mmCIF file of C-alpha atoms and ligand atoms in Angstrom:
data_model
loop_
_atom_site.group_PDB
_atom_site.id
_atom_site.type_symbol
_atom_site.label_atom_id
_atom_site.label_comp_id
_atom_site.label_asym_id
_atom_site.label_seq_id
_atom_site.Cartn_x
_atom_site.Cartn_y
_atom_site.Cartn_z
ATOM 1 C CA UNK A 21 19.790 0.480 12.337
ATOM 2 C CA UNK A 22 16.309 1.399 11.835
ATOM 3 C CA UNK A 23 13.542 -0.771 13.164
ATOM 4 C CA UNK A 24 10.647 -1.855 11.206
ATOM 5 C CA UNK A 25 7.260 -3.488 12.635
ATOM 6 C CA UNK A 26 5.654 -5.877 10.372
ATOM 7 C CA UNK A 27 2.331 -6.077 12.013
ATOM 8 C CA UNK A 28 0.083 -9.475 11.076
ATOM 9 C CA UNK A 29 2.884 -12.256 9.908
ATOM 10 C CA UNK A 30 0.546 -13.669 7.155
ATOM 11 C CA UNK A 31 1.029 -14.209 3.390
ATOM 12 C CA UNK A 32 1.567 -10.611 2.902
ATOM 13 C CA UNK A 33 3.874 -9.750 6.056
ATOM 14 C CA UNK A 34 5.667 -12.559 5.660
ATOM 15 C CA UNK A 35 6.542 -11.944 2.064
ATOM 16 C CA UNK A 36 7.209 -8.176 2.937
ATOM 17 C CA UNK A 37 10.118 -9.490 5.570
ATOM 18 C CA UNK A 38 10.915 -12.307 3.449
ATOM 19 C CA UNK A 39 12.214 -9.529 0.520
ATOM 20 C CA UNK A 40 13.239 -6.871 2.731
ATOM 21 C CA UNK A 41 15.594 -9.116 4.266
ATOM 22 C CA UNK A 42 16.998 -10.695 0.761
ATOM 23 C CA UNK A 43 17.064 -6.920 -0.332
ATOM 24 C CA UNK A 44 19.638 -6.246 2.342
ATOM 25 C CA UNK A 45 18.131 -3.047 3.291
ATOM 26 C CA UNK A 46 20.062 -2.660 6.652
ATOM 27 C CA UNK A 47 16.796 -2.771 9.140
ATOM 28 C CA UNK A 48 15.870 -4.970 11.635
ATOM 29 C CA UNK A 49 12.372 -6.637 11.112
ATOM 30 C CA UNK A 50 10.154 -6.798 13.910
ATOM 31 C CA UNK A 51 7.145 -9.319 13.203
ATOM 32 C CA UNK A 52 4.328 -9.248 15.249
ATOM 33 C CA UNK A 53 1.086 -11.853 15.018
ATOM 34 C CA UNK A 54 -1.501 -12.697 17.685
ATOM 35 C CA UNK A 55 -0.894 -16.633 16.057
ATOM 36 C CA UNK A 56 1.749 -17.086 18.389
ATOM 37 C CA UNK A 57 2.814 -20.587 16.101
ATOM 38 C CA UNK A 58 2.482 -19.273 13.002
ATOM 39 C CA UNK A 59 4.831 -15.744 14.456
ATOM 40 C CA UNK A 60 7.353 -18.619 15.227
ATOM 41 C CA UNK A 61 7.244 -20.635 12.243
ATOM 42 C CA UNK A 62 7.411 -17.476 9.919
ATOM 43 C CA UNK A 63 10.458 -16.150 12.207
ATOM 44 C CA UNK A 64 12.249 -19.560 11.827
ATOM 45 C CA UNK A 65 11.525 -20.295 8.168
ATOM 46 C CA UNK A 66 12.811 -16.056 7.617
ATOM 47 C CA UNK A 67 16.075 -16.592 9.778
ATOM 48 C CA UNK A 68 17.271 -19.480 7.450
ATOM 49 C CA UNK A 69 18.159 -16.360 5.235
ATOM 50 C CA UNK A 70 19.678 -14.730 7.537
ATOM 51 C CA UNK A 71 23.427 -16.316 6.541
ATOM 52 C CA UNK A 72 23.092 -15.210 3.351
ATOM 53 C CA UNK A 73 22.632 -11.461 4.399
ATOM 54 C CA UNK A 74 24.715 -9.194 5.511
ATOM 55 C CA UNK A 75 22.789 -6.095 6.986
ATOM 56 C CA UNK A 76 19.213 -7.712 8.171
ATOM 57 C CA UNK A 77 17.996 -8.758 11.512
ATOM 58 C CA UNK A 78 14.583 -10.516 12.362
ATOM 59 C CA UNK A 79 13.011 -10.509 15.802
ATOM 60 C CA UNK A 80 9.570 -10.875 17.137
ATOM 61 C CA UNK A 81 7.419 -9.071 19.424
ATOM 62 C CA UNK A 82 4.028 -9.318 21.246
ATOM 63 C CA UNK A 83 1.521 -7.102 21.982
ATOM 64 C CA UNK A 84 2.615 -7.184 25.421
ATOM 65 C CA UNK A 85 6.064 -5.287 24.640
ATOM 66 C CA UNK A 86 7.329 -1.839 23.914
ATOM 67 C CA UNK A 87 6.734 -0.306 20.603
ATOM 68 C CA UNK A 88 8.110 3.202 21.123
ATOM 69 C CA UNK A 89 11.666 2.640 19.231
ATOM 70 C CA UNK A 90 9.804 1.474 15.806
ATOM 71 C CA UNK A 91 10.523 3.669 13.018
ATOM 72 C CA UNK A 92 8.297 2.253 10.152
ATOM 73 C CA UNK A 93 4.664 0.308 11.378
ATOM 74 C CA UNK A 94 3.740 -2.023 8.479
ATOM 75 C CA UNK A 95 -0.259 -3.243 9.313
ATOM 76 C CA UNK A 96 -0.641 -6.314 7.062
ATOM 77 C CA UNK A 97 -2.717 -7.906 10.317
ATOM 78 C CA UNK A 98 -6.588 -8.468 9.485
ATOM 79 C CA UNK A 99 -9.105 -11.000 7.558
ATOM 80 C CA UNK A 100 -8.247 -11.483 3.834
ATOM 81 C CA UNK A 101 -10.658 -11.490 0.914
ATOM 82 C CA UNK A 102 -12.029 -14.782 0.149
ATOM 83 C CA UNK A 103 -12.477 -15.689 -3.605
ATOM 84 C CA UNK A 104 -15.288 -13.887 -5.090
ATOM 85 C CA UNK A 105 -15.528 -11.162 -1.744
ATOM 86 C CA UNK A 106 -14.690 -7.075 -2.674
ATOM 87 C CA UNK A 107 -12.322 -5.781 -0.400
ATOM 88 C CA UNK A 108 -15.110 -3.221 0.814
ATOM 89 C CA UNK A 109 -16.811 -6.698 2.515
ATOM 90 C CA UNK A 110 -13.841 -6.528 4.851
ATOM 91 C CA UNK A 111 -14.491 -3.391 6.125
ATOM 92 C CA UNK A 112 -16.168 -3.765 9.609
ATOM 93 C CA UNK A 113 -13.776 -6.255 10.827
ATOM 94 C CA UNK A 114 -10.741 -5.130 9.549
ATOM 95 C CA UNK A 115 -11.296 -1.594 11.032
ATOM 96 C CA UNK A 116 -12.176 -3.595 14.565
ATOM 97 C CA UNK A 117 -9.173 -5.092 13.887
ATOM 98 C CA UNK A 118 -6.906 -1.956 13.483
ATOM 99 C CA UNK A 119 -8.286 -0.253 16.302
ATOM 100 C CA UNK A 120 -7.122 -3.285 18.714
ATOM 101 C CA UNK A 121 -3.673 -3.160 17.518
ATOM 102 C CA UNK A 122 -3.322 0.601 17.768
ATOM 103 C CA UNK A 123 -4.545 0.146 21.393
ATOM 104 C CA UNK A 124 -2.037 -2.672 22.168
ATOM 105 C CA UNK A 125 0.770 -1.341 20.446
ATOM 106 C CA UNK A 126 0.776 1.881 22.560
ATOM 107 C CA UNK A 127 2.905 4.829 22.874
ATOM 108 C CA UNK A 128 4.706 5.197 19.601
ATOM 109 C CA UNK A 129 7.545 8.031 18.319
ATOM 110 C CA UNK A 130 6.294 11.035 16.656
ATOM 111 C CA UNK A 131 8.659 10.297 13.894
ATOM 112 C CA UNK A 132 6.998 7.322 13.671
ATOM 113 C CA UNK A 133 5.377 6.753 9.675
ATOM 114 C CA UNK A 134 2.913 4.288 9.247
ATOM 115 C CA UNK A 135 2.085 2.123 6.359
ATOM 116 C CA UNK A 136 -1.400 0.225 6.002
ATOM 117 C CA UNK A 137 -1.388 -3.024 3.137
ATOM 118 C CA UNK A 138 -4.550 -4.492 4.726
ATOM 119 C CA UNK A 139 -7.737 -4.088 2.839
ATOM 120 C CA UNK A 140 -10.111 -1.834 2.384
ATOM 121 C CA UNK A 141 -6.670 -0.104 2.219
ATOM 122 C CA UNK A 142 -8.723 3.039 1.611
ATOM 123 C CA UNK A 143 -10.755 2.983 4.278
ATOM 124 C CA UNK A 144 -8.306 1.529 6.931
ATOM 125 C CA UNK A 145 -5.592 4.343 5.999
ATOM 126 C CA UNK A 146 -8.141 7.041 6.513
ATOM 127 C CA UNK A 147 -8.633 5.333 9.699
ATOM 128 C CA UNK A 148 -5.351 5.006 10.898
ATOM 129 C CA UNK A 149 -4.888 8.877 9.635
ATOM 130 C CA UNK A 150 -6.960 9.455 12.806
ATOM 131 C CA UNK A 151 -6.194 7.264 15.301
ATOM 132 C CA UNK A 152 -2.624 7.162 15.157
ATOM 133 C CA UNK A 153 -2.414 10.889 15.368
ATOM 134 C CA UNK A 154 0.857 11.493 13.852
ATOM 135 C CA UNK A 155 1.880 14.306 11.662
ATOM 136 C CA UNK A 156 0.235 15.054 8.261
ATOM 137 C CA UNK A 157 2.587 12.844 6.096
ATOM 138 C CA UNK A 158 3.093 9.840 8.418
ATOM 139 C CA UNK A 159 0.184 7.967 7.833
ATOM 140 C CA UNK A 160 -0.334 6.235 4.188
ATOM 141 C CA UNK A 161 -1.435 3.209 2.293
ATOM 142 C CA UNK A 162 -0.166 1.226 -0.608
ATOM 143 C CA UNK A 163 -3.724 1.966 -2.001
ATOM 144 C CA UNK A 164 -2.758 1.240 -6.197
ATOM 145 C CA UNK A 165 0.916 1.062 -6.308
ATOM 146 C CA UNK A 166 0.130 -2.433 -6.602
ATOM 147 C CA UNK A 167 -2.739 -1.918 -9.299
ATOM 148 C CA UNK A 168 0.033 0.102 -11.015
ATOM 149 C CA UNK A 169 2.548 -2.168 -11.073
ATOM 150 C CA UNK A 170 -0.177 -4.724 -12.639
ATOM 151 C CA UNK A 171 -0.599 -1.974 -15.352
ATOM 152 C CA UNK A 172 2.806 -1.704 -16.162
ATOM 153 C CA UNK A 173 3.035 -5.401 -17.273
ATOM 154 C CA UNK A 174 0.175 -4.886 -19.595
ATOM 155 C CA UNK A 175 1.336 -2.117 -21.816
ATOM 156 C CA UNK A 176 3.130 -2.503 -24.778
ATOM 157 C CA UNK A 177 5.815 0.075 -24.395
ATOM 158 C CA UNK A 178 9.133 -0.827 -21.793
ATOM 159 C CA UNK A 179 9.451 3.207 -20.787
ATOM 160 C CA UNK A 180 5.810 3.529 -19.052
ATOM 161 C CA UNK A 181 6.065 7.077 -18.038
ATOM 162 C CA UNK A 182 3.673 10.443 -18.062
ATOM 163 C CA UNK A 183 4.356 13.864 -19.961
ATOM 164 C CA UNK A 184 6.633 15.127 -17.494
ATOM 165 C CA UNK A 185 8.539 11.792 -16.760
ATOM 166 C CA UNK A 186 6.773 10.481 -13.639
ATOM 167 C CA UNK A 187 5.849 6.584 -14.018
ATOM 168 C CA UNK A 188 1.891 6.019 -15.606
ATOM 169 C CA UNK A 189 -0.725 5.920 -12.502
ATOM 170 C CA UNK A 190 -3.911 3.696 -11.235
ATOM 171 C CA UNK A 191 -5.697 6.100 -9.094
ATOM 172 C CA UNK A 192 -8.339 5.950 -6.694
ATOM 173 C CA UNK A 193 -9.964 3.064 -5.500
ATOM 174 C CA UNK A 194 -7.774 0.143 -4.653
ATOM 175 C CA UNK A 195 -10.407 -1.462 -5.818
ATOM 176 C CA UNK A 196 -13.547 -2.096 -8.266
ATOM 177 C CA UNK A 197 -13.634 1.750 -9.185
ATOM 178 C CA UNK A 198 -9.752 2.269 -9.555
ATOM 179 C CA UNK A 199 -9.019 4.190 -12.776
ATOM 180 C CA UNK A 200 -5.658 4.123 -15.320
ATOM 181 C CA UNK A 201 -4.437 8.377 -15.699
ATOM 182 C CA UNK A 202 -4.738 7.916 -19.546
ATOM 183 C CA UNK A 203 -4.647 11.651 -19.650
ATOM 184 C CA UNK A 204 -1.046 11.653 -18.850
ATOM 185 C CA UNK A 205 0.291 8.929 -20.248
ATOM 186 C CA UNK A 206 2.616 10.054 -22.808
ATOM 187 C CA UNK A 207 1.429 6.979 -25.255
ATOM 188 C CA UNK A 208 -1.935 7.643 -24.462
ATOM 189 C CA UNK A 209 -2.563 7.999 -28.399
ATOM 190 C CA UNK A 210 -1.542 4.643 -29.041
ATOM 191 C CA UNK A 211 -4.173 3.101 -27.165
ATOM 192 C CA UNK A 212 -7.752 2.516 -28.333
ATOM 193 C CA UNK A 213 -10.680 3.537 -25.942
ATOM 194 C CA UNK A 214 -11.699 -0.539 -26.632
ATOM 195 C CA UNK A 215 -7.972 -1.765 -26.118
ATOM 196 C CA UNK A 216 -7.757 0.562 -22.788
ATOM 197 C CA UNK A 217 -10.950 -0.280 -21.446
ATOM 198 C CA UNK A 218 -9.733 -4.007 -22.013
ATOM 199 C CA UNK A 219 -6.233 -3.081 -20.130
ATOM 200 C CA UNK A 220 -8.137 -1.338 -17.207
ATOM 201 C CA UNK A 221 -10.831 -4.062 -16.403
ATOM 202 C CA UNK A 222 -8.180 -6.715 -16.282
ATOM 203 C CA UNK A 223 -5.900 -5.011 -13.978
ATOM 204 C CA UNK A 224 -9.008 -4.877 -12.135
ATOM 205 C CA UNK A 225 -9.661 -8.487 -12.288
ATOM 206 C CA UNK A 226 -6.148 -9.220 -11.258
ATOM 207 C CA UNK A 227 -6.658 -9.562 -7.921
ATOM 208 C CA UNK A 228 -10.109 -11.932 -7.943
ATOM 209 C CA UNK A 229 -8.223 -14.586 -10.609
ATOM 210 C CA UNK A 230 -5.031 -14.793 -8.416
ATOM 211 C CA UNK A 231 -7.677 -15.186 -5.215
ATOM 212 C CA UNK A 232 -9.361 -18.051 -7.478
ATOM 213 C CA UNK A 233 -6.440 -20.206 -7.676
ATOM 214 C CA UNK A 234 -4.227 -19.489 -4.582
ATOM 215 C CA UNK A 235 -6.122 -18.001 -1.743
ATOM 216 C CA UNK A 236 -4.044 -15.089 -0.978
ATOM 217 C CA UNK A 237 -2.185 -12.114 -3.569
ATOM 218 C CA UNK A 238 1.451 -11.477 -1.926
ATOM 219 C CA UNK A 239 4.221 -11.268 -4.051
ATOM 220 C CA UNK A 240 3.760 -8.027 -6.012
ATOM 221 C CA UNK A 241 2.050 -6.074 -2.984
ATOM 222 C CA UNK A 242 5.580 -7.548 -0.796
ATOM 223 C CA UNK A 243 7.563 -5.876 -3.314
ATOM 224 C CA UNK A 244 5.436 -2.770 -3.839
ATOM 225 C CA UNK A 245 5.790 -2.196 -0.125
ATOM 226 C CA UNK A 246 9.714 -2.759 -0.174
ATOM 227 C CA UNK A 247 10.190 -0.212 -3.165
ATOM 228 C CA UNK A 248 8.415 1.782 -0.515
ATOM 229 C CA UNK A 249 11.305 0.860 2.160
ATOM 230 C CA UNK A 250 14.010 2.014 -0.740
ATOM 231 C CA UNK A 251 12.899 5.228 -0.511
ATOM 232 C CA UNK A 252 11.961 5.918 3.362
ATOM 233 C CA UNK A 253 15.620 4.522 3.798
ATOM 234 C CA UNK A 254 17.549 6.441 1.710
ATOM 235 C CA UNK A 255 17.441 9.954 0.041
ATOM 236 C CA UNK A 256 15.524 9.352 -2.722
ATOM 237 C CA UNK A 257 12.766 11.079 -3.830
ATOM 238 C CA UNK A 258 9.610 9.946 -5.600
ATOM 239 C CA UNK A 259 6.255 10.156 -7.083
ATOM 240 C CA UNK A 260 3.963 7.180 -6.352
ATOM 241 C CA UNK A 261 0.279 6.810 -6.156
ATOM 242 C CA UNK A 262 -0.404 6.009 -2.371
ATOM 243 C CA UNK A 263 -3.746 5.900 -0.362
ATOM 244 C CA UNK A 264 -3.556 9.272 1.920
ATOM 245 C CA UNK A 265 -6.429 11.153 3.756
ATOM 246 C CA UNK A 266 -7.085 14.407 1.697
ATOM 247 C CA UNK A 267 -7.623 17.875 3.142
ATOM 248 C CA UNK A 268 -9.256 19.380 0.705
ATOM 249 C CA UNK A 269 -7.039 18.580 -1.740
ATOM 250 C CA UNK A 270 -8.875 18.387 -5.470
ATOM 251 C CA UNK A 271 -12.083 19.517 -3.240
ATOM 252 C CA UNK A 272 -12.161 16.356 -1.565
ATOM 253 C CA UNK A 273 -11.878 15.689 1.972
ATOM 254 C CA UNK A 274 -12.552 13.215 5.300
ATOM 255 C CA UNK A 275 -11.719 10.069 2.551
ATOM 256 C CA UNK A 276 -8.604 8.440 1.910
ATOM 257 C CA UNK A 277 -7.587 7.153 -2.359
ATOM 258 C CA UNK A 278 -4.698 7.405 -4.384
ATOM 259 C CA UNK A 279 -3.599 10.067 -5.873
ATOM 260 C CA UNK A 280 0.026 10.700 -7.079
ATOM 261 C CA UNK A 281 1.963 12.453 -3.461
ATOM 262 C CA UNK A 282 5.925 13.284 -3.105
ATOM 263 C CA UNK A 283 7.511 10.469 -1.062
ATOM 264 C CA UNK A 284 10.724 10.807 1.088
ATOM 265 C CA UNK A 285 12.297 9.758 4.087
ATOM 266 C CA UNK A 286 9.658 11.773 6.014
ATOM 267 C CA UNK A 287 6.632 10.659 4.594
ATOM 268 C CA UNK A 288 4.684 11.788 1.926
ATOM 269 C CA UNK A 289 3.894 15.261 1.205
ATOM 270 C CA UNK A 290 1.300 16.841 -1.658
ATOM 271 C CA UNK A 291 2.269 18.436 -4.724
ATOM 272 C CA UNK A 292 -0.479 18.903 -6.798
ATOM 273 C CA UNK A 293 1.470 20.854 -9.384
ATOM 274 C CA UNK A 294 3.889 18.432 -10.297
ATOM 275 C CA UNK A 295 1.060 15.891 -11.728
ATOM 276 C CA UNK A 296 -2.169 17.477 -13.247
ATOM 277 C CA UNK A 297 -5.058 15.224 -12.634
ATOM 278 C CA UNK A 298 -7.187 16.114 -16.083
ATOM 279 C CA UNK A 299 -10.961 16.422 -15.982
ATOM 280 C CA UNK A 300 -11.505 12.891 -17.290
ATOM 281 C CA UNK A 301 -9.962 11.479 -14.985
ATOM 282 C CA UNK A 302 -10.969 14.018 -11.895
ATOM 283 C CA UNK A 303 -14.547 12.925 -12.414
ATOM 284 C CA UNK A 304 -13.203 8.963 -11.891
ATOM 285 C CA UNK A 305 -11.899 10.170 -8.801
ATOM 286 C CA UNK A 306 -14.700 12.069 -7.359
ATOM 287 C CA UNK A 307 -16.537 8.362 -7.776
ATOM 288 C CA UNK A 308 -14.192 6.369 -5.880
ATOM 289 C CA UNK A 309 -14.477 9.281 -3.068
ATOM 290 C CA UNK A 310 -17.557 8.423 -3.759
ATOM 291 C CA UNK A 311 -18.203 4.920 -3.240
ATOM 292 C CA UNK A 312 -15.324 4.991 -0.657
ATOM 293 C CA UNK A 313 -17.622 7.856 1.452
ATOM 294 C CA UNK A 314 -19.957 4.813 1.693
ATOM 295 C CA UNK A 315 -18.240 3.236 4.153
ATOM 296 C CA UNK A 316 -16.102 5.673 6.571
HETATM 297 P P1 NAD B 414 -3.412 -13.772 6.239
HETATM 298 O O1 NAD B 414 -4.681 -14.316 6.783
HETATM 299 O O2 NAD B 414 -2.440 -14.701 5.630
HETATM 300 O O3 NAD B 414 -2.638 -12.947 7.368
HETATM 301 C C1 NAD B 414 -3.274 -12.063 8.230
HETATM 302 C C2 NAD B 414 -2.598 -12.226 9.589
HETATM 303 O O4 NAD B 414 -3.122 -11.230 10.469
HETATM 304 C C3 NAD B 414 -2.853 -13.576 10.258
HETATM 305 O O5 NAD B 414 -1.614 -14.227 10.487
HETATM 306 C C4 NAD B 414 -3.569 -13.229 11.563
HETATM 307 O O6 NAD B 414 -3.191 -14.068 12.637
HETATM 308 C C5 NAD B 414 -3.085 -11.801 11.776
HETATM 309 N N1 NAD B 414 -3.940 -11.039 12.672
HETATM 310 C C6 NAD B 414 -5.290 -10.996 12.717
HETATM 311 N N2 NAD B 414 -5.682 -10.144 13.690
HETATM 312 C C7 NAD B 414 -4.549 -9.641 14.260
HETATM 313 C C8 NAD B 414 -4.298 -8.724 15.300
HETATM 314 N N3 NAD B 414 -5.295 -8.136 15.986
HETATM 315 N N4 NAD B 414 -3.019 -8.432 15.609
HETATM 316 C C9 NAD B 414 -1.997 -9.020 14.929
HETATM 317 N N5 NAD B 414 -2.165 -9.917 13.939
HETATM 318 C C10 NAD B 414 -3.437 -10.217 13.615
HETATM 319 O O7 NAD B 414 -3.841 -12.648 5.194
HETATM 320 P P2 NAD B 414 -2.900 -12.009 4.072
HETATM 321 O O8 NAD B 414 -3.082 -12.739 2.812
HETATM 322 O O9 NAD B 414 -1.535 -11.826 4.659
HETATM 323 O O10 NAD B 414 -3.616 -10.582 3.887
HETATM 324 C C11 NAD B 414 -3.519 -9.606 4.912
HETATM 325 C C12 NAD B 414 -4.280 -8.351 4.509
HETATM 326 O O11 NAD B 414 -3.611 -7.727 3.417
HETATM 327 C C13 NAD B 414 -5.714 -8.628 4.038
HETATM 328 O O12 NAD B 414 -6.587 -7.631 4.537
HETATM 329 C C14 NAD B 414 -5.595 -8.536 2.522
HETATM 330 O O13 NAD B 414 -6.824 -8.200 1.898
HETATM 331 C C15 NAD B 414 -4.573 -7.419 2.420
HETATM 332 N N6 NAD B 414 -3.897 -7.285 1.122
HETATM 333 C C16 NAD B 414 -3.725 -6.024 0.692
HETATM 334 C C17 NAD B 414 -3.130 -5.795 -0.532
HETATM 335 C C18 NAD B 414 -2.966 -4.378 -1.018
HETATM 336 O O14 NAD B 414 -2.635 -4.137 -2.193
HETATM 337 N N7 NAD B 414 -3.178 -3.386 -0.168
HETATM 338 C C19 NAD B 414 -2.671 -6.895 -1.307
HETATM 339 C C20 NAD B 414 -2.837 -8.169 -0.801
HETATM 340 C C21 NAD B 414 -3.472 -8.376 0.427
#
């Protein structure tokens, strides 16, 4: 059974173990807080599923224990956006923040992938790219599957998918400069450069109105992050846009956005053939490297 971390029982971790564990997905969850309460309460509340389940177990850990038989770190740990804050205003503390825990959780396997959820997602997975020092491939973050998934419910059509089949993409940013790959959308036509700007802006928003009433934003990135777990835990191959460090890749390098990367049980790897980024679009991306740049 593999093991997964959960790192930072929150809104967001919790929600991430609270699905995996309804999903079934034959893992044992491993939540980890520094709120040694709220660790307990979330492992309690969590457990009542547990009877309902047949393959999912839930334990907890402190910093104080042995990390070096997790399979799949999920860092969720750091201070949220408050209502009206960009996620770039998180920055200094955040990255304080995932330096400690990479410290504390110590020697970890090589195999070992790791996913980052906390925000700047960015700027934390380019980060953790270098700090964790794992292969190229085990380090990523959700970056704008979640902005995608909030673009999929605001098109008109049910089969959202490019030229060549892959899903429709927000790239870049997961954040204020994110951008939708019009280019390749195969209904791209159908859509007026008002009626797309319109789209675009409000999947933007998204995130700020859902902070305005409730706090916190958990449900879609829990489930973004546990389509994730489908495919690192089965054979499955596919083509999402996650957060990853680039190496030169489109000319950029030493930042970490979104662009569409091959996901499997290993990690992600890039194949920039399979989705052509167009010109249009490129030049969006070279301004969320950008503004990202800003604050490596
Ligand atoms: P939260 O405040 O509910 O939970 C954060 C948890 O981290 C707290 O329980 C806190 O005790 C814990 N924590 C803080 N420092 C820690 C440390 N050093 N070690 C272990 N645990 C520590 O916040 P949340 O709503 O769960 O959000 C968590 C993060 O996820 C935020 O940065 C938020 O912006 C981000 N987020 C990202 C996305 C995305 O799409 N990537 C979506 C939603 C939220």
């Amino acid at each position: 059974m593999k093991k997964i971390a959960v790192i930072g029982a929150g809104n967001v971790g919790s929600h991430i173990v609270a699905i995996g564990v309804h999903k079934d997905l034959n893992v044992e969850f491993v939540l980890v807080d520094i709120n040694e309460k709220l660790l307990r309460a979330q492992y309690l509340d969590i457990s009542d599923m547990l009877p309902l389940c047949d393959k999912s177990n839930i334990s907890t850990r402190s910093f104080k224990d042995n990390f070096s038989d997790i399979d799949i770190f999920v860092i969720t740990a750091g201070v949220a956006q408050k209502p009206g804050q960009t996620r770039l205003e998180l920055t200094d503390v955040n990255k304080n923040i995932l330096r400690s825990i990479q410290k504390n959780i110590g020697e970890i396997k090589k195999t070992a992938l790791v996913i980052m959820v906390s925000n700047p997602v960015d700027i934390l997975t380019h980060l953790a790219t270098k700090i964790f020092e794992l292969p190229v491939g085990h380090v990523f973050g959700t970056g704008t599957l979640l902005d995608t998934q909030r673009l999929l419910s605001k098109l008109d059509e049910k089969e959202c998918t490019n030229h060549d089949g892959t899903p429709v993409y927000v790239l870049g940013e997961h954040g204020d400069s994110s951008f939708v790959d019009w280019s390749n959308y195969e209904h791209s036509s159908d859509y007026s450069h008002e009626k797309k700007k319109k789209i675009e802006d409000s999947v933007r928003r998204e995130a700020y109105e859902i902070l305005e009433g409730k706090g916190s934003t958990y449900f879609g990135i829990a489930s973004a992050v546990c389509d994730i777990f489908d495919v690192l835990l089965s054979e499955k191959i596919e083509y999402l846009p996650l957060s990853v460090s680039l190496l030169g890749e489109y000319g950029l390098s030493n930042v970490a956005l979104s662009i569409p990367v091959r996901l499997s049980k290993n990690g992600f790897s890039f194949d920039l053939k399979k989705i052509k980024i167009e010109k249009e679009e490129l030049n969006k991306l070279y301004n969320s490297a950008k503004v990202l740049k800003n604050y490596i």
